[in-house]
Amino acid sequence: MASVKFDKLRKVYGKDVVAVAGLDFEIPDGLFVSLVGPSGCGKSTALRMIAGLEEPTSGRLIFGDQDVTDREPRNRDIAMVFQSYALYPHMTVSENLQYGLKKRGVSSEERSISVKRIAHMLHIETFLDRKPRQLSGGQRQRVALGRALIRDPEVFLLDEPLSNLDAKLRVHMRAELATLHQRLRKTMIYVTHDQLEAMTLSDRIVVMNHGVVQQIGSPAEIYNSPSNRFVAEFMGTPSMNMIPCTLKQENGEPRLIAKNLSIPLSKQVASLASRTEVALGVRSEDFEIGAPGIVGGVDARVLVAELTGAEKYIYLELADAKVIARAPADSPICAGDNVSLSFKPHQMHVFDGRGDEAAALRAA
Amino acid sequence: MISLSMRKRFTSVRTYLLVALLLMFVGFPLYWMLMSSLKNSSDIVRLPPVWWPLPTWEHYDELFSVTKFGRWFLNSLIVCSMSTVIAVFLGVIGAYSLVRLKVPGKEVLARSVLLAYMFPGVLLVIPLVLVFSHLGLINSQFGLSLAYLTFALPFVMWVMRDFFGSVPVDLEEAAMIDGASRLEALRDVVIPQAYPGIIATSIFAFLFAWNEYLFSAILVRDHDLMTLPPAMANFASAMDTRWGLVMAASTVATLPMAMAFAFLQKYLVTGIGAGGVKG
Ligand SMILES: Nc1ncnc2c1ncn2[C@@H]1O[C@H](COP(=O)(O)OP(=O)(O)OP(=O)(O)O)[C@@H](O)[C@H]1O
Ligand SMILES: [Mg+2]
């Protein structure tokens, strides 16, 4: 049993480089949790503190019911997959896999049984005698995974393990990782800056920015109800459209106003706002495009129509903001057209302000 | 028009000529040493010189039967091996610490390692004699090998620091997560990446000591404990220099290093080239 609990864990490099400003949450045993965020937000640092490779400046780290803050990496019952794979170059694949077992005094018969089992599971039987440099990227990746799996640790740590692979292999390995987790049900902590990877793999997502946790939740929660503007814009491709609006009372009813746009807002939500300069967030799939002049629609002009394959991205100018909407691939819309955009009212997000940290306003 | 292949051939001919010239320049003294050691005493000084003498082994006979050359050779081997082993062992650990551990002021520390090279050996030898005589390390092979650390250790540390710096940190971190202590990670994972460097520095550390004259001449006075350079210097005296003997001794003394270079050449090349970049 190993849940991983962060107790105000903080890391400051030197005097004032705050890499992780304070993590304070618990990862229940057996979950697949992703840490996501832009480059430099402190994901690796957080992971390395869990591994014991980086000493926290303050705070405690607790596995299950044991405080492991001061334990050496080797005494933490963890395994880690590095972005660079970090396979031992002078050892064969088989020796790479066995090294951890050897260090733990496992007999050579047992080791070779384990190697067979892992090699079979990861389809690397045929190159057990090769050195890492004689392997392709995907094969190295598997060996690195195998080296972590073979020891059967309580907690798996993965630092961008797929980022060095080409797109096709990434998708493939992503699926393999998901199956592995299904099967092993071990706590896995996965660092990535690829929000799609996080969405598809995780039970929980932890979104970080500037060393601060922005939101923790299931992929659906994070996607459907982002807690602030940063999360809203970071998760999802294309990123959520933001339309700067002003919150006004008209005839006693609160409305979001921007140029030719005027949308009614529930009183409850409006009462939560601390200012009038707000932003309206709409995901590209939550627009409906219709002929100009439709009731309840807002007129917009098509700037570009971009075919991605399965669908079209329609770039539009809407109330001085540039937004992206989705349309079916066979949609006849093209650049220069005038259309009318309507919104699905339940899929609108209102943010209290224009900065990254602007909180989402949501009726209870 | 000169075709590309002709131009290539021309370039390679030019390269070979240059290499041949260089080889002659480097090789001639060696050739002369070997030939002189095989000439009889009168041929050695004959003018015009004898290029291909009828070989005689008389100087070699004398070297091993009359002088204590065998003893001195062994002394040299012992002292140089000891100092090399100690220098490489301590140097590797020291260099690794300077690269990886959080030692305050380690940059300054690393650079001050080179301080020993700023002073001429003569300056160091005087305090060394004082200290060594207090410690009873005069006339001691162990003492002499310690004295050689003054230049071997900084050298090993300096070069190995570069090597360890080029080994990715991930590797040893992976090893430590896999269950190794830091020292085990160093032994199992880091050092194997740095073998070329270790071999290269070992050879050079050994070579320094093998050729060293000053410390040896001053710190070891006992005839039976002498190393080769000061012992061989005794062959040449103001009255009469036994050139045949000197040349034979030099030839034998050159052998171990020549062999080491020949066998370990491939490591040396990567070793010298790989200091900064990953090998
Ligand atoms: N050894 C270090 N010394 C000083 N600052 C560091 C050190 N390691 C990381 N940092 C800083 O800490 C912050 C967080 O770094 P970290 O490596 O955790 O980011 P990351 O989220 O993993 O980014 P990426 O997605 O690029 O890997 C960055 O601003 C980085 O510059
Ligand atoms: Mg990182």
XYZ file of C-alpha atoms and ligand atoms in Angstrom:
675
model
C 0.000 0.000 0.000
C 1.500 3.278 -0.954
C -0.411 6.431 -1.200
C 1.830 9.432 -1.690
C 1.171 12.435 0.459
C 2.745 15.832 0.033
C 2.793 17.865 3.188
C 3.620 21.477 2.260
C 6.512 20.238 0.168
C 8.597 23.085 -1.124
C 11.786 23.455 -3.114
C 13.808 26.598 -3.563
C 17.016 26.479 -5.585
C 19.714 28.815 -4.387
C 18.221 31.839 -2.700
C 15.202 32.708 -4.761
C 14.453 30.242 -7.547
C 11.188 28.805 -6.298
C 10.773 25.611 -8.296
C 7.941 24.157 -6.221
C 6.081 26.615 -4.062
C 4.305 24.142 -1.823
C 2.547 20.908 -2.677
C -0.156 19.854 -0.278
C -2.245 16.955 -1.473
C -2.480 13.198 -1.394
C -2.355 10.662 -4.189
C -4.391 7.604 -3.221
C -2.835 4.185 -3.674
C -3.009 2.647 -7.123
C -3.973 5.730 -9.086
C -2.410 7.009 -12.261
C -1.719 10.650 -11.626
C -0.257 13.110 -14.100
C 1.590 16.262 -13.243
C 1.142 18.653 -16.136
C 2.130 22.203 -16.764
C 4.256 24.311 -19.045
C 8.027 23.990 -19.179
C 9.749 25.091 -15.997
C 6.675 24.859 -13.774
C 8.359 22.473 -11.360
C 7.031 19.077 -12.468
C 10.397 17.367 -12.636
C 11.452 18.941 -9.379
C 8.329 17.574 -7.695
C 8.966 14.128 -9.115
C 12.616 14.190 -8.137
C 11.663 15.042 -4.581
C 9.398 11.994 -4.516
C 12.309 9.935 -5.800
C 14.671 11.334 -3.202
C 16.995 12.780 -5.814
C 16.267 16.310 -4.695
C 16.059 17.350 -1.096
C 12.993 19.448 -0.265
C 13.670 22.863 1.203
C 10.804 22.290 3.617
C 7.797 20.067 4.088
C 7.371 16.321 4.433
C 6.732 13.487 2.057
C 4.739 10.508 3.245
C 4.321 7.121 1.566
C 1.459 5.142 3.073
C 1.995 5.784 6.761
C 5.741 6.308 6.581
C 7.594 9.566 6.463
C 10.218 9.093 3.753
C 11.470 12.668 3.542
C 14.920 11.763 4.782
C 15.274 8.381 3.116
C 17.739 7.661 0.371
C 16.266 6.889 -3.051
C 17.155 3.221 -2.738
C 15.151 2.842 0.446
C 11.927 4.260 -0.916
C 10.616 1.332 -2.937
C 10.151 3.404 -6.051
C 11.178 3.004 -9.651
C 11.687 5.790 -12.101
C 11.684 6.067 -15.861
C 13.800 8.949 -17.066
C 13.133 11.100 -20.085
C 16.614 10.207 -21.331
C 15.930 6.516 -20.477
C 19.243 6.467 -18.594
C 20.015 2.894 -19.580
C 23.456 1.798 -18.467
C 25.402 1.986 -21.735
C 28.006 -0.637 -20.857
C 25.491 -3.287 -19.852
C 23.342 -5.461 -22.077
C 19.578 -5.129 -21.982
C 19.395 -8.173 -19.753
C 22.003 -6.758 -17.369
C 20.196 -3.445 -17.341
C 17.000 -5.172 -16.304
C 18.736 -7.210 -13.630
C 20.777 -4.490 -12.007
C 18.137 -3.428 -9.511
C 17.387 -7.015 -8.527
C 21.081 -7.717 -8.104
C 21.424 -4.751 -5.778
C 18.625 -6.209 -3.702
C 20.293 -9.579 -3.450
C 17.937 -11.566 -5.655
C 19.456 -14.896 -6.728
C 20.509 -15.315 -10.320
C 17.872 -17.993 -11.065
C 15.102 -15.748 -9.848
C 16.578 -12.876 -11.772
C 16.546 -14.722 -15.036
C 12.944 -15.772 -14.465
C 12.001 -12.141 -13.871
C 13.894 -11.031 -16.957
C 11.987 -13.562 -19.053
C 8.670 -12.450 -17.653
C 9.319 -8.747 -18.226
C 10.891 -9.302 -21.625
C 7.829 -11.232 -22.697
C 5.465 -8.613 -21.365
C 7.249 -5.790 -23.180
C 8.186 -7.738 -26.318
C 11.908 -7.277 -25.901
C 12.934 -10.944 -25.816
C 14.876 -10.773 -29.047
C 17.392 -8.175 -28.001
C 18.224 -9.074 -24.435
C 21.880 -9.465 -25.353
C 22.248 -6.138 -27.099
C 23.698 -2.988 -25.683
C 21.376 0.035 -25.423
C 23.082 1.841 -28.280
C 22.064 -0.984 -30.612
C 18.380 -0.309 -29.948
C 15.885 2.071 -31.495
C 14.235 4.772 -29.411
C 11.072 2.784 -28.882
C 13.002 -0.310 -27.875
C 15.076 1.682 -25.411
C 11.897 3.106 -24.016
C 10.572 -0.393 -23.406
C 13.769 -1.480 -21.720
C 13.612 1.566 -19.473
C 10.047 0.667 -18.567
C 11.096 -2.916 -18.023
C 13.853 -1.875 -15.674
C 11.267 -0.077 -13.578
C 8.669 -2.839 -13.749
C 10.936 -5.738 -12.916
C 11.424 -4.661 -9.327
C 7.716 -4.436 -8.685
C 7.961 -1.253 -6.621
C 5.110 0.446 -4.791
C 5.362 3.701 -6.687
C 6.303 4.313 -10.302
C 7.667 7.677 -11.309
C 7.763 8.598 -14.970
C 9.339 11.829 -16.192
C 8.157 12.536 -19.724
C 8.917 8.983 -20.778
C 7.368 9.336 -24.203
C 8.659 12.713 -25.234
C 11.580 11.373 -27.254
C 9.431 9.133 -29.419
C 7.833 9.917 -32.738
C 4.129 10.626 -32.842
C 3.012 7.168 -33.891
C 5.108 5.336 -31.350
C 3.933 7.722 -28.666
C 0.337 6.823 -29.238
C 1.240 3.163 -29.201
C 3.295 3.367 -26.011
C 0.615 5.472 -24.402
C -1.843 2.654 -24.921
C 0.673 0.157 -23.580
C 1.212 2.243 -20.481
C -2.515 2.427 -19.909
C -2.844 -1.353 -20.180
C 0.107 -1.810 -17.853
C -1.496 0.347 -15.236
C -4.803 -1.467 -15.599
C -2.970 -4.664 -14.937
C -0.635 -3.654 -12.130
C -2.808 -1.174 -10.270
C 0.254 0.447 -8.759
C 0.572 4.130 -7.967
C 2.009 5.817 -11.019
C 3.062 9.435 -11.099
C 3.535 10.684 -14.571
C 5.114 13.974 -15.563
C 4.304 15.454 -18.930
C 3.779 18.782 -20.550
C 1.555 17.128 -23.114
C -1.976 17.700 -21.881
C -3.376 15.131 -24.282
C -1.225 12.408 -22.742
C -2.384 13.476 -19.323
C -6.039 13.463 -20.392
C -5.932 10.016 -21.925
C -3.865 8.214 -19.294
C -4.770 9.594 -15.932
C -7.193 8.932 -13.146
C -6.210 12.295 -11.730
C -4.506 15.301 -13.200
C -2.517 17.839 -11.241
C -2.110 21.038 -13.220
C 0.838 23.163 -12.151
C 2.094 26.597 -13.088
C 5.066 28.481 -11.637
C 5.505 25.826 -8.974
C 1.924 26.179 -7.751
C -0.857 23.623 -8.122
C -3.667 25.161 -10.124
C -6.184 22.354 -9.987
C -6.443 18.694 -9.128
C -9.157 16.553 -10.572
C -10.216 13.848 -12.961
C -9.582 14.553 -16.631
C -13.282 15.287 -17.159
C -13.396 17.709 -14.232
C -10.301 19.497 -15.395
C -11.601 19.743 -18.922
C -15.201 20.614 -18.176
C -14.815 22.795 -15.152
C -11.374 24.376 -15.093
C -10.898 26.318 -11.911
C -9.086 29.236 -13.456
C -8.110 30.743 -16.717
C -4.690 29.111 -16.826
C -6.127 25.605 -16.534
C -8.834 26.422 -19.048
C -6.347 27.557 -21.635
C -3.711 24.919 -20.918
C -5.936 21.878 -21.228
C -7.447 21.109 -24.602
C -6.468 21.655 -28.218
C -7.194 24.120 -29.621
C -7.047 25.979 -26.384
C -10.227 27.501 -24.921
C -11.354 30.696 -26.638
C -11.295 33.755 -24.427
C -13.455 36.760 -25.199
C -12.830 39.827 -23.035
C -16.207 41.124 -21.809
C -17.615 43.681 -19.469
C -20.131 42.691 -16.838
C -23.066 45.114 -16.860
C -26.534 45.351 -15.398
C -29.211 45.985 -18.022
C -32.750 46.397 -16.750
C -31.659 44.744 -13.545
C -30.353 41.706 -15.414
C -26.605 40.991 -15.493
C -25.159 40.654 -18.985
C -21.778 40.050 -20.578
C -21.127 42.793 -23.097
C -18.482 43.052 -25.772
C -19.084 45.098 -28.909
C -21.969 43.364 -30.712
C -22.101 40.612 -28.122
C -24.544 40.632 -25.257
C -25.197 37.498 -23.298
C -27.383 37.073 -20.257
C -25.678 35.753 -17.147
C -27.265 34.125 -14.117
C -27.521 36.423 -11.142
C -25.821 33.883 -8.971
C -22.712 33.793 -11.163
C -22.698 37.533 -11.604
C -22.789 38.042 -7.861
C -19.542 36.093 -7.531
C -17.605 38.463 -9.765
C -15.245 40.829 -8.013
C -14.828 43.116 -11.012
C -16.519 44.072 -14.241
C -13.624 43.263 -16.561
C -14.163 39.552 -17.070
C -13.458 36.973 -19.733
C -15.848 34.601 -21.378
C -14.359 31.218 -22.191
C -15.840 28.911 -24.787
C -14.339 25.690 -26.121
C -14.187 25.409 -29.865
C -16.666 22.535 -29.903
C -19.205 24.565 -27.933
C -19.888 27.039 -30.712
C -22.590 26.451 -33.235
C -22.123 28.017 -36.607
C -25.210 29.057 -38.516
C -26.325 31.353 -41.292
C -25.971 35.076 -40.469
C -28.886 36.682 -38.650
C -30.084 33.642 -36.709
C -31.936 34.516 -33.541
C -29.685 34.392 -30.480
C -26.572 34.252 -32.629
C -23.781 36.769 -32.907
C -22.461 37.823 -36.250
C -18.853 36.916 -36.907
C -16.522 36.926 -39.885
C -14.539 33.888 -41.005
C -10.817 34.632 -41.270
C -9.482 31.213 -42.178
C -10.918 27.737 -42.552
C -8.391 25.023 -41.874
C -8.973 21.370 -42.674
C -7.297 19.085 -40.141
C -8.594 15.847 -41.583
C -11.559 14.744 -39.535
C -12.854 18.267 -39.056
C -12.360 21.897 -39.896
C -11.049 24.595 -37.613
C -12.817 27.852 -38.402
C -10.922 30.940 -37.283
C -13.325 33.795 -36.678
C -13.365 37.363 -35.572
C -15.923 37.759 -32.849
C -16.382 41.012 -30.963
C -12.739 42.024 -31.488
C -11.489 38.668 -30.269
C -10.121 35.895 -32.460
C -11.795 32.584 -31.779
C -11.664 29.071 -33.195
C -14.748 26.974 -33.797
C -15.041 23.444 -35.107
C -17.051 22.388 -38.087
C -17.456 19.080 -39.912
C -14.819 18.408 -42.537
C -17.339 18.748 -45.363
C -18.631 22.102 -44.151
C -18.672 24.631 -47.032
C -17.586 27.527 -44.810
C -14.598 29.374 -46.163
C -12.556 32.490 -45.514
C -14.479 35.784 -45.873
C -17.890 34.280 -45.092
C -20.157 35.989 -42.640
C -21.738 33.595 -40.181
C -23.617 33.634 -36.957
C -22.201 32.021 -33.829
C -24.346 30.737 -31.029
C -23.161 29.320 -27.706
C -24.324 26.365 -25.751
C -25.249 28.178 -22.560
C -24.147 25.434 -20.169
C -20.733 25.265 -21.711
C -19.774 28.846 -21.063
C -17.034 29.675 -18.604
C -16.801 33.083 -17.030
C -13.496 34.125 -15.515
C -13.142 36.791 -12.923
C -10.537 38.914 -14.647
C -8.153 38.694 -17.562
C -4.990 37.189 -16.030
C -3.909 33.540 -15.786
C -5.030 33.254 -12.200
C -8.521 34.644 -12.849
C -10.855 32.209 -11.103
C -13.738 30.565 -12.887
C -17.106 31.826 -11.679
C -19.451 28.958 -11.185
C -22.865 28.709 -9.651
C -22.861 26.343 -6.723
C 40.662 19.708 -65.037
C 41.946 17.749 -62.079
C 39.426 15.136 -61.108
C 38.204 14.822 -57.566
C 39.764 11.409 -57.070
C 43.126 12.672 -58.270
C 42.920 15.591 -55.952
C 42.110 13.223 -53.129
C 45.091 11.079 -54.001
C 47.318 14.111 -54.108
C 46.104 15.169 -50.675
C 46.736 11.751 -49.240
C 50.252 11.627 -50.694
C 50.945 14.967 -49.114
C 49.587 13.730 -45.793
C 51.794 10.648 -45.922
C 54.856 12.744 -46.692
C 54.174 14.958 -43.710
C 53.616 11.993 -41.445
C 56.846 10.390 -42.678
C 58.751 13.557 -41.937
C 57.299 13.752 -38.478
C 58.052 10.100 -37.859
C 61.680 10.608 -38.846
C 61.931 13.519 -36.500
C 60.468 11.574 -33.578
C 61.927 8.231 -34.474
C 65.525 9.127 -35.152
C 66.636 9.546 -31.529
C 64.981 6.240 -30.705
C 66.711 4.577 -33.629
C 70.036 6.058 -32.609
C 69.557 4.929 -29.020
C 68.791 1.371 -30.081
C 71.648 1.197 -32.595
C 74.183 2.673 -30.205
C 73.239 0.175 -27.559
C 74.074 -2.598 -30.031
C 77.441 -1.219 -31.153
C 80.754 -2.034 -29.612
C 82.354 0.810 -27.722
C 84.629 1.992 -30.502
C 81.870 2.023 -33.135
C 79.763 4.261 -30.951
C 82.027 7.254 -31.356
C 83.254 6.481 -34.880
C 82.978 9.161 -37.563
C 81.406 8.867 -40.040
C 78.762 7.047 -38.006
C 77.960 3.385 -38.427
C 74.283 3.167 -39.453
C 73.732 -0.585 -39.237
C 76.215 -2.108 -36.779
C 76.845 -5.755 -36.307
C 74.820 -6.225 -33.114
C 76.675 -6.981 -29.929
C 74.996 -7.668 -26.582
C 78.013 -6.696 -24.489
C 76.402 -3.547 -23.007
C 73.254 -5.437 -22.083
C 75.346 -8.158 -20.468
C 77.211 -5.632 -18.434
C 74.028 -3.764 -17.563
C 72.442 -6.781 -15.932
C 75.536 -8.523 -14.564
C 77.761 -5.682 -13.349
C 75.350 -2.864 -12.469
C 72.218 -3.203 -10.342
C 70.060 -2.253 -13.266
C 67.524 -5.028 -12.601
C 67.079 -3.817 -9.041
C 66.606 -0.191 -10.103
C 64.178 -1.163 -12.813
C 62.132 -3.036 -10.252
C 62.327 -0.053 -7.868
C 61.001 2.205 -10.589
C 58.177 -0.205 -11.298
C 57.247 -0.399 -7.615
C 57.372 3.326 -6.950
C 55.567 4.288 -10.155
C 52.882 1.657 -9.721
C 52.266 2.658 -6.134
C 52.006 6.329 -6.907
C 49.820 5.676 -9.948
C 47.412 3.436 -8.057
C 47.117 5.875 -5.172
C 46.802 8.882 -7.472
C 44.128 7.255 -9.617
C 42.180 5.929 -6.650
C 42.177 9.213 -4.743
C 41.948 11.295 -7.900
C 38.869 9.481 -9.143
C 37.050 9.843 -5.850
C 38.158 13.451 -5.493
C 37.219 14.396 -9.023
C 33.834 12.737 -8.692
C 33.154 14.598 -5.469
C 34.094 17.879 -7.049
C 31.712 17.235 -9.916
C 28.695 15.793 -8.155
C 28.623 16.561 -4.476
C 27.425 19.839 -3.098
C 30.741 21.027 -1.732
C 30.799 24.720 -0.930
C 33.387 26.553 -2.993
C 34.093 23.532 -5.155
C 34.955 25.593 -8.231
C 37.717 27.359 -6.336
C 38.797 24.054 -4.861
C 38.961 22.449 -8.284
C 41.014 25.259 -9.680
C 43.403 25.405 -6.755
C 44.217 21.787 -7.541
C 46.302 23.169 -10.367
C 48.259 25.361 -7.971
C 50.811 22.600 -7.549
C 51.753 23.107 -11.190
C 52.528 26.779 -10.707
C 55.628 26.015 -8.683
C 58.761 24.466 -10.062
C 59.470 21.095 -8.487
C 62.596 22.415 -6.816
C 60.466 24.683 -4.689
C 58.348 21.818 -3.493
C 61.203 19.489 -2.823
C 62.749 21.501 0.007
C 59.690 21.493 2.291
C 59.060 17.897 1.258
C 62.489 16.845 2.459
C 61.865 18.551 5.795
C 58.478 16.954 6.260
C 59.584 13.559 5.040
C 62.600 13.407 7.299
C 60.322 14.053 10.280
C 58.031 11.278 9.147
C 60.865 8.879 8.380
C 59.938 8.826 4.711
C 63.381 9.598 3.352
C 64.946 6.615 1.583
C 61.554 4.999 1.323
C 59.826 3.828 -1.818
C 56.474 4.555 -0.275
C 57.686 8.047 0.605
C 58.827 8.682 -2.932
C 55.534 7.525 -4.365
C 53.763 9.884 -1.977
C 55.984 12.691 -3.231
C 54.925 11.863 -6.778
C 51.334 12.440 -5.781
C 52.093 16.142 -5.680
C 51.856 16.235 -9.434
C 50.047 12.970 -10.260
C 47.013 13.625 -8.071
C 46.175 17.109 -9.354
C 46.613 15.856 -12.874
C 44.304 12.880 -12.413
C 41.718 15.025 -10.644
C 41.777 17.683 -13.280
C 41.337 15.333 -16.198
C 38.846 13.018 -14.502
C 36.724 15.974 -13.476
C 36.055 16.595 -17.141
C 35.270 12.961 -17.738
C 32.827 12.673 -14.883
C 31.265 15.942 -15.894
C 30.413 14.405 -19.238
C 28.719 11.325 -17.764
C 24.969 12.059 -17.606
C 23.701 12.482 -14.047
C 20.636 10.429 -14.961
C 22.748 7.294 -15.101
C 23.873 7.369 -11.523
C 20.500 8.580 -10.341
C 18.955 5.579 -12.063
C 21.470 3.359 -10.307
C 20.718 4.913 -6.934
C 17.003 4.384 -7.444
C 17.779 0.837 -8.526
C 19.291 0.272 -5.115
C 22.910 1.365 -5.314
C 24.581 3.616 -2.791
C 26.439 6.570 -4.207
C 29.762 4.761 -4.102
C 28.241 1.694 -5.731
C 26.743 3.873 -8.433
C 30.177 5.388 -8.977
C 31.757 1.953 -9.251
C 29.055 0.178 -11.272
C 27.899 2.896 -13.594
C 30.031 6.033 -13.653
C 33.528 4.589 -13.709
C 32.798 2.221 -16.617
C 31.801 5.275 -18.659
C 35.113 6.884 -17.773
C 37.461 3.954 -18.447
C 39.212 5.699 -21.358
C 39.949 8.628 -19.080
C 41.174 6.436 -16.284
C 43.472 4.500 -18.591
C 44.835 7.664 -20.178
C 45.457 9.387 -16.865
C 47.017 6.243 -15.418
C 49.479 6.078 -18.256
C 50.417 9.700 -17.929
C 50.685 9.552 -14.160
C 52.931 6.513 -14.520
C 54.974 8.193 -17.220
C 55.577 11.313 -15.134
C 56.822 9.195 -12.282
C 58.865 6.939 -14.539
C 60.778 9.883 -15.978
C 61.047 11.835 -12.761
C 64.567 12.661 -11.649
C 64.685 15.468 -9.098
C 62.489 14.109 -6.271
C 63.966 10.686 -6.629
C 67.563 11.911 -6.567
C 66.957 13.952 -3.437
C 64.563 11.796 -1.456
C 66.227 8.442 -2.090
C 69.968 8.197 -1.471
C 70.249 4.492 -0.780
C 71.827 2.825 -3.795
C 69.562 -0.210 -3.539
C 66.368 1.827 -3.432
C 67.106 4.175 -6.331
C 64.812 4.512 -9.290
C 66.091 4.454 -12.856
C 66.588 8.140 -13.748
C 69.035 9.070 -10.962
C 70.687 5.659 -11.134
C 71.260 5.995 -14.852
C 72.589 9.498 -14.395
C 75.452 7.892 -12.523
C 76.525 6.167 -15.731
C 77.510 9.527 -17.082
C 80.319 11.105 -15.151
C 82.673 13.920 -15.847
C 85.582 11.605 -16.618
C 84.068 8.953 -18.668
C 80.585 8.451 -19.999
C 79.778 4.834 -20.798
C 77.642 5.561 -23.826
C 76.983 1.946 -24.651
C 75.752 1.295 -21.146
C 73.654 4.466 -21.104
C 72.044 3.564 -24.406
C 71.321 -0.002 -23.389
C 69.824 1.183 -20.105
C 67.754 3.792 -21.912
C 66.479 1.220 -24.355
C 65.332 -1.106 -21.612
C 63.884 1.785 -19.630
C 61.854 2.919 -22.621
C 60.334 -0.516 -23.172
C 57.546 -0.542 -20.575
C 56.186 2.794 -21.660
C 56.439 1.947 -25.334
C 54.539 -1.258 -24.668
C 51.915 0.466 -22.597
C 51.335 3.003 -25.348
C 51.138 0.315 -27.989
C 48.581 -1.820 -26.149
C 46.460 0.949 -24.733
C 46.631 3.237 -27.729
C 42.987 2.947 -28.668
C 41.892 4.027 -25.199
C 44.380 6.835 -25.241
C 42.987 8.318 -28.395
C 39.421 8.318 -27.071
C 40.794 9.346 -23.715
C 42.527 12.460 -24.927
C 39.745 13.359 -27.303
C 36.859 12.646 -24.977
C 37.703 14.926 -22.104
C 35.018 17.467 -22.800
C 32.539 15.562 -24.882
C 30.930 12.260 -24.085
C 33.107 9.420 -25.358
N 19.448 22.471 -10.205
C 18.744 23.604 -10.352
N 19.239 24.783 -9.935
C 18.534 25.924 -10.050
N 17.321 25.998 -10.601
C 16.760 24.861 -11.039
C 17.440 23.598 -10.941
N 16.646 22.653 -11.472
C 15.525 23.279 -11.873
N 15.581 24.614 -11.616
C 14.536 25.602 -11.883
O 13.363 25.190 -11.247
C 12.228 25.408 -12.057
C 11.462 24.119 -12.257
O 12.243 23.208 -12.985
P 11.726 21.776 -13.411
O 12.850 21.050 -14.016
O 11.045 21.139 -12.261
O 10.666 22.136 -14.533
P 9.746 21.175 -15.392
O 8.349 21.513 -15.021
O 10.162 19.785 -15.243
O 10.010 21.695 -16.863
P 10.183 20.858 -18.222
O 8.803 20.601 -18.728
O 10.904 21.827 -19.090
O 10.952 19.637 -17.912
C 12.745 25.999 -13.358
O 12.534 27.388 -13.290
C 14.207 25.671 -13.357
O 14.926 26.683 -13.986
Mg 11.106 18.312 -16.545
